[in-house]
Amino acid sequence: MIAQPVLEWQFGQVTGITTETPRTKSFRLALPKWIPHRPGQHYDVRLTAPDGYRAERSYSAASEPERIGELELTVELIDDGEVSPYMHDVLVRGDQLEVRGPIGGYFVWDVTLGGPLLLVGGGSGVVPLMAMLRHRAAQRAQIPTRLLYSSRSPDEVIYRAELDALANSDTGLEVDFTFTRSVSPGWMGYRRRIDSSMLNEVVRPLGKDVRAYVCGPTSLVESVANALVAMGLPAERVLTERFGPTGT
Amino acid sequence: MFSRGFSGRRRSADVEKRLPPGQYLTTDFPVLSAGPTPHIALEQWSFTLEGLVKSPVTWSWDDFLKLPSQTFTVDISCVTKWTKLDTKWHGVSVDRLLEGVEVDPAGRYVMAFSEAGYTTNIPLAELVNGQAFVAYQFDDKPLAPEHGGPARLVVPHLYFWKSAKWIRGLRILERDEPGFWEALGYNMHGDPWKEERYTGD
Ligand SMILES: Cc1cc2nc3c(=O)[nH]c(=O)nc-3n(C[C@H](O)[C@H](O)[C@H](O)COP(=O)(O)OP(=O)(O)OC[C@H]3O[C@@H](n4cnc5c(N)ncnc54)[C@H](O)[C@@H]3O)c2cc1C
């Protein structure tokens, strides 16, 4: 058993907020007791009301561990939610946000684990996958990698510009989008939910030795993970993270 | 220090007193598991009590269904922060299962083991006296694979990762050993009321 550090709560100062899409924002926090995370790990966020009432939620690190001292979280707004509307509508630069982490040692990838690497994400499920891609880029790793990313529509794609730039500058990385509700005019790519034939096309160039990370709403994770196992990938190389409830 | 501008979403006092610290009420049933959901053929399923017992015992699916069973209505809390109240299960209490074996007095801990290698550790004393059961029905229906079907352990007074999905047996041990999540930084015990989420909590 690897010795696990005891996780302490700490206040991070919000140093920047970026609107990624109409429904997602990224928050950069300066952490006084920052320690490097493994891409895929998450932090817990804790909000405390003046009377001591508390709410906690988990958010994946979006940043790469090479970004010393800083943690970036990307949060999708859930309209009737408790924590995500606070983050979106109340939190501003300079505020203090209480967090602890990094947490979780299962859904993690770093360059020492190698590849080929298949990343499949739906909606905000792309966040931990982005930490993996950013880490891979920071390490200048050539590990063959494909990201298959499902969104409802093009304006809901998080990190679009950065993903395009990464894919353009790196021959080892390919990014495929699929849209389940609407596409932009002239779109030639996928326009349906992820299915076996799409996964086959994406996995084929990587081969069956691929290490797969699947993250998103439960319905997407269930169907993608089942399809990958049915294609012959060993179940222990299909790692999953299910966000939130039964999904979209 | 409190969070500027945060008042929180309050529940009625009756509900709030049933929510452990840091937990929120959910009415749906989120799915959390490591890896793909195994789909297990009932003819291949079995349940075994082994380890520090006089002679291990294994039940087939059909035999398991013949064991005296009960309905349990319990509140459950997941370490990912949701709590679900009054969930209704049907299955066999661990007390009934243990009647089938003679446990060595040195056996004080249990490693629950599942299909696909998942494990989790629980003190034996926290599985007995009606505290835990192996469930094969949820809400009067067969337990769905994504929720751990055909059968899962349910230990409602501990965080729900202790309620091993796709359970295949219990191994009685002398010493406490970490299971799957416990080796990855999650708490060895996992009491939601003490907020024992991670190592050292
Ligand atoms: C390990 C882990 C990592 C996570 N990482 C991220 C992340 O990087 N970014 C991120 O945005 N979220 C992430 N989440 C989800 C996050 O923890 C919260 O569940 C989410 O922000 C909703 O919290 P809330 O308080 O706003 O809504 P709540 O008050 O919890 O929920 C309000 C209502 O919305 C529903 N709901 C909750 N979540 C969703 C959802 N995702 N889609 C649709 N309906 C929902 C609930 O069932 C409820 O009815 C992660 C969850 C886990 C377990």
Coordinates of C-alpha atoms and ligand atoms in Angstrom, one line a residue:
Chain A
M1 CA 0.0 0.0 0.0
I2 CA 1.3 3.4 -0.9
A3 CA 1.3 5.8 2.0
Q4 CA -1.5 8.3 1.5
P5 CA -1.1 11.9 2.6
V6 CA -3.6 13.3 4.9
L7 CA -5.7 15.8 3.1
E8 CA -6.1 19.2 4.6
W9 CA -8.7 21.8 3.8
Q10 CA -7.1 25.0 2.5
F11 CA -8.4 28.3 1.1
G12 CA -7.4 29.1 -2.4
Q13 CA -7.7 32.6 -3.8
V14 CA -9.6 32.9 -7.0
T15 CA -7.1 34.5 -9.4
G16 CA -9.0 34.3 -12.6
I17 CA -12.4 33.2 -14.1
T18 CA -12.8 32.2 -17.7
T19 CA -16.2 31.7 -19.5
E20 CA -15.6 28.6 -21.5
T21 CA -19.1 28.1 -22.9
P22 CA -22.5 29.6 -22.0
R23 CA -22.8 27.0 -19.3
T24 CA -19.2 26.4 -18.1
K25 CA -16.6 28.5 -16.4
S26 CA -13.1 27.8 -15.4
F27 CA -11.7 29.0 -12.1
R28 CA -8.1 29.4 -11.3
L29 CA -7.1 29.1 -7.7
A30 CA -3.7 30.0 -6.0
L31 CA -3.3 27.3 -3.4
P32 CA -1.0 28.0 -0.4
K33 CA -0.5 24.3 0.2
W34 CA -0.5 23.2 -3.4
I35 CA 0.8 19.7 -4.1
P36 CA 1.1 18.1 -7.5
H37 CA -1.9 16.0 -8.5
R38 CA -2.0 13.1 -10.9
P39 CA -4.1 14.0 -14.0
G40 CA -7.6 12.6 -13.5
Q41 CA -7.7 13.3 -9.7
H42 CA -10.2 15.7 -8.2
Y43 CA -10.6 18.2 -5.4
D44 CA -13.4 18.6 -2.9
V45 CA -14.9 22.1 -2.7
R46 CA -16.6 23.1 0.5
L47 CA -18.9 26.1 1.0
T48 CA -19.8 27.3 4.5
A49 CA -22.8 29.6 5.3
P50 CA -22.5 32.1 8.2
D51 CA -24.5 29.7 10.5
G52 CA -22.1 26.9 9.8
Y53 CA -24.2 25.0 7.2
R54 CA -21.9 23.4 4.7
A55 CA -22.2 21.9 1.2
E56 CA -19.4 19.9 -0.5
R57 CA -18.9 18.8 -4.1
S58 CA -16.1 17.2 -6.1
Y59 CA -14.5 18.8 -9.1
S60 CA -11.7 17.4 -11.3
A61 CA -8.5 19.2 -11.7
A62 CA -8.5 20.7 -15.2
S63 CA -4.9 21.9 -14.9
E64 CA -1.7 19.9 -15.4
P65 CA 0.5 19.2 -12.4
E66 CA 3.3 21.1 -14.1
R67 CA 1.4 24.3 -13.3
I68 CA 2.9 24.8 -9.8
G69 CA 0.9 26.5 -7.2
E70 CA -2.2 26.7 -9.2
L71 CA -5.4 24.6 -9.5
E72 CA -7.9 25.1 -12.3
L73 CA -11.4 23.8 -12.0
T74 CA -14.0 23.8 -14.8
V75 CA -17.6 23.8 -13.6
E76 CA -20.8 23.3 -15.6
L77 CA -23.8 25.2 -14.4
I78 CA -26.6 23.0 -13.1
D79 CA -29.6 25.3 -12.9
D80 CA -31.2 24.0 -9.8
G81 CA -27.9 23.0 -8.2
E82 CA -26.5 24.2 -4.9
V83 CA -22.8 24.6 -5.6
S84 CA -22.3 25.1 -9.3
P85 CA -24.7 28.2 -9.4
Y86 CA -22.7 29.7 -6.5
M87 CA -19.5 29.2 -8.4
H88 CA -21.0 30.7 -11.5
D89 CA -23.0 33.6 -10.2
V90 CA -21.4 34.6 -6.8
L91 CA -17.7 33.8 -6.9
V92 CA -15.5 36.5 -8.2
R93 CA -11.8 37.1 -8.6
G94 CA -10.2 37.7 -5.2
D95 CA -12.6 35.5 -3.3
Q96 CA -11.4 32.6 -1.2
L97 CA -12.6 29.1 -2.0
E98 CA -12.1 26.2 0.4
V99 CA -10.8 23.0 -1.2
R100 CA -8.9 19.9 -0.3
G101 CA -7.2 17.3 -2.5
P102 CA -6.0 15.8 -4.7
I103 CA -8.3 12.8 -4.3
G104 CA -8.6 9.5 -6.1
G105 CA -5.9 7.2 -7.3
Y106 CA -7.8 5.1 -9.8
F107 CA -9.0 7.3 -12.7
V108 CA -5.5 8.8 -13.2
W109 CA -3.0 8.9 -16.1
D110 CA 0.4 10.3 -16.4
V111 CA 3.1 9.8 -19.0
T112 CA 4.8 7.0 -17.0
L113 CA 1.8 4.8 -17.6
G114 CA 2.3 5.2 -21.4
G115 CA -0.3 4.5 -24.1
P116 CA -1.6 4.4 -26.6
L117 CA -4.2 6.5 -24.9
L118 CA -7.9 6.7 -25.7
L119 CA -9.9 9.4 -24.0
V120 CA -13.7 9.5 -24.3
G121 CA -15.6 12.3 -22.7
G122 CA -19.1 13.7 -22.6
G123 CA -20.0 17.2 -21.6
S124 CA -18.0 18.3 -18.5
G125 CA -16.6 14.8 -18.4
V126 CA -13.9 16.2 -20.6
V127 CA -12.4 18.1 -17.6
P128 CA -10.1 15.3 -16.2
L129 CA -9.2 14.3 -19.7
M130 CA -8.1 17.8 -20.4
A131 CA -5.7 17.6 -17.4
M132 CA -4.2 14.5 -19.0
L133 CA -3.8 16.2 -22.4
R134 CA -2.3 19.3 -20.8
H135 CA 0.1 17.1 -18.8
R136 CA 1.0 15.1 -22.0
A137 CA 1.7 18.4 -23.8
A138 CA 3.7 19.9 -20.9
Q139 CA 5.9 16.7 -21.0
R140 CA 6.2 16.9 -24.8
A141 CA 5.2 13.2 -24.8
Q142 CA 4.7 11.6 -28.1
I143 CA 2.3 8.9 -26.8
P144 CA -0.3 8.2 -29.5
T145 CA -3.5 9.7 -28.2
R146 CA -7.1 10.2 -29.4
L147 CA -9.8 12.2 -27.7
L148 CA -13.4 11.5 -28.7
Y149 CA -15.6 14.2 -27.2
S150 CA -19.4 14.3 -27.3
S151 CA -21.3 17.5 -26.8
R152 CA -24.9 18.5 -27.5
S153 CA -23.9 21.3 -29.8
P154 CA -20.7 23.1 -31.0
D155 CA -21.2 26.1 -28.6
E156 CA -21.1 23.6 -25.7
V157 CA -17.6 22.4 -26.5
I158 CA -15.3 23.3 -23.6
Y159 CA -11.6 24.1 -24.4
R160 CA -12.4 24.2 -28.2
A161 CA -9.6 26.6 -29.2
E162 CA -7.0 24.9 -27.0
L163 CA -8.0 21.4 -28.2
D164 CA -7.7 22.5 -31.8
A165 CA -4.3 24.1 -31.2
L166 CA -3.0 21.0 -29.4
A167 CA -4.2 18.7 -32.2
N168 CA -2.7 20.9 -34.8
S169 CA 0.7 21.2 -33.3
D170 CA 1.1 17.5 -32.3
T171 CA 1.0 14.7 -34.8
G172 CA 0.5 12.1 -32.0
L173 CA -2.8 13.6 -31.0
E174 CA -6.1 13.5 -32.7
V175 CA -9.3 15.1 -31.5
D176 CA -12.7 14.0 -32.7
F177 CA -15.9 15.7 -31.8
T178 CA -19.4 14.4 -32.1
F179 CA -22.6 16.5 -31.6
T180 CA -25.8 14.9 -30.4
R181 CA -28.3 17.8 -31.0
S182 CA -27.0 20.3 -33.5
V183 CA -24.0 21.0 -35.7
S184 CA -22.6 24.0 -37.4
P185 CA -23.3 24.5 -41.1
G186 CA -20.9 22.4 -43.2
W187 CA -19.9 20.1 -40.3
M188 CA -18.6 16.9 -41.8
G189 CA -17.8 15.0 -38.6
Y190 CA -19.9 12.8 -36.3
R191 CA -23.4 13.9 -35.4
R192 CA -24.8 11.2 -33.1
R193 CA -24.3 9.6 -29.7
I194 CA -21.1 7.6 -29.4
D195 CA -21.7 4.1 -30.6
S196 CA -19.6 1.0 -31.4
S197 CA -18.9 1.8 -35.0
M198 CA -17.6 5.3 -34.0
L199 CA -15.5 3.7 -31.2
N200 CA -14.2 1.2 -33.7
E201 CA -13.1 3.9 -36.1
V202 CA -11.4 5.9 -33.3
V203 CA -9.7 2.9 -31.6
R204 CA -8.5 1.1 -34.8
P205 CA -5.4 3.3 -35.5
L206 CA -4.4 2.9 -31.8
G207 CA -4.7 -0.9 -31.6
K208 CA -6.1 -3.1 -28.9
D209 CA -3.4 -2.3 -26.4
V210 CA -5.0 1.0 -25.8
R211 CA -5.5 2.3 -22.3
A212 CA -9.0 3.9 -22.2
Y213 CA -10.4 6.6 -19.9
V214 CA -14.1 7.3 -20.1
C215 CA -15.8 10.2 -18.3
G216 CA -19.1 11.8 -18.4
P217 CA -22.8 11.3 -17.5
T218 CA -23.6 7.7 -16.4
S219 CA -25.5 6.8 -19.6
L220 CA -22.5 7.7 -21.8
V221 CA -20.0 6.0 -19.5
E222 CA -22.1 2.8 -19.3
S223 CA -22.6 2.5 -23.1
V224 CA -19.0 3.4 -24.0
A225 CA -17.4 1.2 -21.5
N226 CA -19.6 -1.8 -22.4
A227 CA -18.9 -1.2 -26.1
L228 CA -15.1 -1.1 -25.5
V229 CA -15.2 -4.3 -23.6
A230 CA -17.4 -5.9 -26.3
M231 CA -14.7 -4.9 -28.8
G232 CA -12.2 -6.9 -26.9
L233 CA -10.4 -4.4 -24.7
P234 CA -9.6 -5.9 -21.3
A235 CA -12.0 -4.5 -18.7
E236 CA -9.1 -3.5 -16.4
R237 CA -7.8 -1.2 -19.2
V238 CA -11.1 0.6 -19.4
L239 CA -11.1 3.2 -16.6
T240 CA -14.3 5.1 -15.9
E241 CA -15.4 8.1 -13.9
R242 CA -19.2 8.8 -13.7
F243 CA -20.2 12.4 -13.0
G244 CA -23.4 13.3 -11.4
P245 CA -26.7 11.5 -11.7
T246 CA -28.2 9.4 -14.4
G247 CA -27.2 11.8 -17.1
T248 CA -28.4 13.5 -20.1
Chain B
M1 CA -14.3 31.6 7.8
F2 CA -17.5 31.4 5.7
S3 CA -18.0 31.6 2.0
R4 CA -19.0 35.1 0.9
G5 CA -22.6 35.2 -0.3
F6 CA -23.3 31.5 0.4
S7 CA -26.5 30.7 2.2
G8 CA -27.1 27.1 1.0
R9 CA -30.1 25.2 -0.1
R10 CA -31.8 24.2 3.1
R11 CA -34.0 21.2 3.6
S12 CA -36.7 20.7 6.2
A13 CA -35.4 20.0 9.7
D14 CA -36.6 16.4 9.4
V15 CA -34.5 15.8 6.3
E16 CA -31.5 17.8 7.5
K17 CA -31.1 15.8 10.6
R18 CA -30.8 12.6 8.5
L19 CA -28.1 14.1 6.2
P20 CA -24.5 13.4 7.4
P21 CA -22.1 16.4 7.3
G22 CA -21.2 17.6 3.8
Q23 CA -23.9 15.4 2.2
Y24 CA -26.8 16.6 0.0
L25 CA -30.2 14.9 -0.6
T26 CA -30.7 13.2 -3.9
T27 CA -33.9 11.5 -5.2
D28 CA -32.4 9.7 -8.2
F29 CA -29.9 7.0 -7.9
P30 CA -26.4 7.9 -9.2
V31 CA -24.1 5.2 -10.4
L32 CA -20.5 5.2 -9.3
S33 CA -18.1 2.3 -9.9
A34 CA -14.6 1.8 -11.0
G35 CA -14.6 0.4 -14.6
P36 CA -17.2 -1.1 -16.9
T37 CA -20.3 -2.7 -15.4
P38 CA -19.9 -6.5 -15.4
H39 CA -22.9 -8.4 -16.7
I40 CA -23.0 -11.7 -14.7
A41 CA -24.9 -14.8 -15.8
L42 CA -26.9 -16.1 -12.8
E43 CA -25.8 -19.7 -13.6
Q44 CA -22.2 -18.6 -13.1
W45 CA -22.9 -16.6 -10.0
S46 CA -22.0 -17.9 -6.5
F47 CA -21.5 -16.5 -3.0
T48 CA -18.7 -17.8 -0.8
L49 CA -17.8 -17.4 2.9
E50 CA -14.1 -18.2 3.4
G51 CA -11.0 -17.2 5.2
L52 CA -11.0 -17.8 9.0
V53 CA -14.0 -20.2 9.0
K54 CA -14.0 -23.8 9.9
S55 CA -15.2 -24.9 6.5
P56 CA -15.9 -22.5 3.7
V57 CA -19.4 -22.5 2.2
T58 CA -20.6 -21.5 -1.3
W59 CA -24.1 -20.9 -2.4
S60 CA -25.3 -21.0 -6.0
W61 CA -27.8 -18.4 -7.1
D62 CA -30.7 -20.8 -6.7
D63 CA -29.6 -21.8 -3.2
F64 CA -29.0 -18.2 -2.2
L65 CA -32.6 -17.3 -3.1
K66 CA -33.8 -20.0 -0.8
L67 CA -32.1 -18.4 2.2
P68 CA -34.4 -16.6 4.6
S69 CA -34.7 -13.0 3.3
Q70 CA -36.0 -9.7 4.5
T71 CA -36.9 -6.3 3.3
F72 CA -34.7 -3.4 4.5
T73 CA -35.5 0.3 4.3
V74 CA -32.3 2.3 4.9
D75 CA -30.6 5.7 4.2
I76 CA -27.4 5.5 2.1
S77 CA -24.6 8.0 1.7
C78 CA -22.0 8.0 -1.0
V79 CA -18.6 9.6 -0.5
T80 CA -19.2 11.6 -3.7
K81 CA -21.6 13.6 -1.4
W82 CA -25.1 12.3 -2.1
T83 CA -27.4 10.8 0.4
K84 CA -30.6 8.9 -0.5
L85 CA -33.3 8.4 2.1
D86 CA -35.6 5.4 2.6
T87 CA -34.1 3.1 0.0
K88 CA -35.9 -0.2 -0.1
W89 CA -33.9 -3.5 -0.6
H90 CA -34.6 -7.1 -0.3
G91 CA -32.0 -9.7 0.5
V92 CA -30.3 -11.9 3.1
S93 CA -28.8 -10.5 6.3
V94 CA -25.1 -11.2 7.0
D95 CA -26.2 -12.7 10.3
R96 CA -28.2 -15.4 8.3
L97 CA -25.2 -16.1 6.1
L98 CA -22.8 -16.5 9.0
E99 CA -25.1 -19.1 10.5
G100 CA -23.8 -21.3 7.7
V101 CA -20.2 -21.3 9.0
E102 CA -18.2 -21.4 12.2
V103 CA -16.0 -18.3 12.4
D104 CA -12.6 -18.7 14.0
P105 CA -12.5 -16.4 17.1
A106 CA -9.4 -14.7 15.6
G107 CA -11.5 -13.5 12.7
R108 CA -12.3 -9.8 13.4
Y109 CA -12.2 -8.2 9.9
V110 CA -13.9 -8.9 6.6
M111 CA -12.7 -8.4 3.0
A112 CA -15.8 -8.3 0.8
F113 CA -14.8 -9.4 -2.7
S114 CA -16.6 -8.9 -6.0
E115 CA -16.6 -9.8 -9.6
A116 CA -13.8 -8.1 -11.5
G117 CA -11.5 -7.9 -8.5
Y118 CA -13.1 -5.1 -6.4
T119 CA -12.6 -5.5 -2.7
T120 CA -13.5 -3.5 0.4
N121 CA -12.7 -4.0 4.1
I122 CA -15.2 -3.8 7.0
P123 CA -14.8 -4.9 10.7
L124 CA -16.8 -8.1 11.3
A125 CA -18.6 -6.5 14.2
E126 CA -20.1 -3.9 11.8
L127 CA -21.7 -6.5 9.6
V128 CA -23.6 -8.4 12.2
N129 CA -26.7 -7.7 14.4
G130 CA -28.8 -6.6 11.4
Q131 CA -26.3 -4.0 10.3
A132 CA -25.6 -5.4 6.8
F133 CA -27.1 -7.6 4.1
V134 CA -26.6 -9.0 0.7
A135 CA -29.4 -7.5 -1.5
Y136 CA -30.7 -8.8 -4.8
Q137 CA -33.7 -6.6 -5.2
F138 CA -34.1 -2.8 -5.1
D139 CA -37.5 -1.2 -5.1
D140 CA -39.2 -4.6 -5.5
K141 CA -37.3 -5.3 -8.8
P142 CA -34.2 -7.4 -9.5
L143 CA -31.1 -5.3 -8.8
A144 CA -29.8 -3.7 -12.0
P145 CA -26.2 -4.5 -13.1
E146 CA -25.1 -0.8 -12.8
H147 CA -26.3 -0.8 -9.2
G148 CA -24.4 -4.0 -8.4
G149 CA -26.8 -6.7 -9.6
P150 CA -27.3 -9.5 -9.4
A151 CA -26.3 -9.0 -5.8
R152 CA -24.5 -6.4 -3.7
L153 CA -23.5 -6.0 -0.1
V154 CA -25.3 -3.2 1.7
V155 CA -23.8 -1.7 4.8
P156 CA -25.9 1.4 5.2
H157 CA -24.1 2.9 8.1
L158 CA -20.9 3.3 6.2
Y159 CA -20.1 5.2 3.0
F160 CA -21.5 3.3 0.1
W161 CA -18.2 2.2 -1.5
K162 CA -18.2 -0.3 1.4
S163 CA -21.4 -1.8 0.0
A164 CA -19.6 -3.8 -2.6
K165 CA -21.4 -4.2 -6.0
W166 CA -21.4 -7.5 -7.8
I167 CA -20.5 -9.2 -4.5
R168 CA -19.2 -12.8 -4.7
G169 CA -18.2 -13.4 -1.1
L170 CA -16.8 -12.4 2.2
R171 CA -13.3 -13.4 3.4
I172 CA -12.8 -13.4 7.2
L173 CA -9.5 -12.0 8.3
E174 CA -7.5 -11.6 11.5
R175 CA -6.2 -8.1 10.6
D176 CA -7.7 -5.1 8.8
E177 CA -6.4 -4.8 5.3
P178 CA -7.2 -2.1 2.8
G179 CA -9.5 -2.9 -0.1
F180 CA -9.6 -1.3 -3.5
W181 CA -10.5 2.3 -2.6
E182 CA -8.9 2.1 0.8
A183 CA -5.5 1.5 -0.9
L184 CA -6.1 4.6 -3.0
G185 CA -6.5 7.1 -0.2
Y186 CA -10.1 6.4 1.0
N187 CA -10.7 5.9 4.7
M188 CA -10.3 2.4 6.2
H189 CA -13.6 2.8 8.1
G190 CA -15.8 5.2 6.3
D191 CA -18.4 6.5 8.8
P192 CA -20.4 9.3 7.1
W193 CA -21.5 10.8 10.5
K194 CA -17.8 11.3 11.4
E195 CA -17.0 12.3 7.8
E196 CA -14.4 9.6 7.5
R197 CA -13.9 10.1 3.7
Y198 CA -10.2 9.9 3.2
T199 CA -7.1 8.6 4.8
G200 CA -6.5 10.3 8.2
D201 CA -10.1 11.8 8.5
Ligands
LIG1 C1 -15.2 12.6 -8.9 C2 -16.1 13.7 -9.5 C3 -15.6 14.7 -10.3 C4 -16.4 15.7 -10.8 N1 -15.8 16.7 -11.6 C5 -16.6 17.7 -12.1 C6 -16.0 18.7 -12.9 O1 -14.8 18.7 -13.2 N2 -16.9 19.6 -13.4 C7 -18.2 19.6 -13.2 O2 -18.9 20.6 -13.6 N3 -18.8 18.7 -12.4 C8 -18.0 17.7 -11.8 N4 -18.6 16.8 -11.0 C9 -20.0 16.9 -10.6 C10 -20.1 17.9 -9.4 O3 -19.5 17.3 -8.2 C11 -21.5 18.2 -8.9 O4 -22.3 17.1 -8.8 C12 -22.2 19.2 -9.9 O5 -21.5 20.4 -10.0 C13 -23.6 19.5 -9.4 O6 -23.6 20.1 -8.1 P1 -24.6 21.2 -7.7 O7 -24.5 21.5 -6.3 O8 -24.6 22.4 -8.6 O9 -26.0 20.5 -8.0 P2 -26.8 19.6 -7.0 O10 -27.5 20.5 -6.0 O11 -26.0 18.6 -6.5 O12 -27.9 19.0 -7.9 C14 -29.1 19.7 -8.3 C15 -29.9 18.9 -9.3 O13 -29.1 18.7 -10.5 C16 -28.9 17.3 -10.8 N5 -27.6 17.2 -11.3 C17 -26.4 17.1 -10.6 N6 -25.4 17.0 -11.4 C18 -25.8 17.0 -12.6 C19 -25.2 16.9 -13.9 N7 -23.8 16.7 -14.0 N8 -26.0 16.9 -15.0 C20 -27.3 17.0 -14.9 N9 -28.0 17.1 -13.7 C21 -27.2 17.1 -12.6 C22 -29.1 16.6 -9.5 O14 -29.6 15.3 -9.6 C23 -30.2 17.5 -8.8 O15 -31.5 17.1 -9.2 C24 -17.8 15.7 -10.5 C25 -18.3 14.7 -9.7 C26 -17.5 13.7 -9.2 C27 -18.2 12.7 -8.3

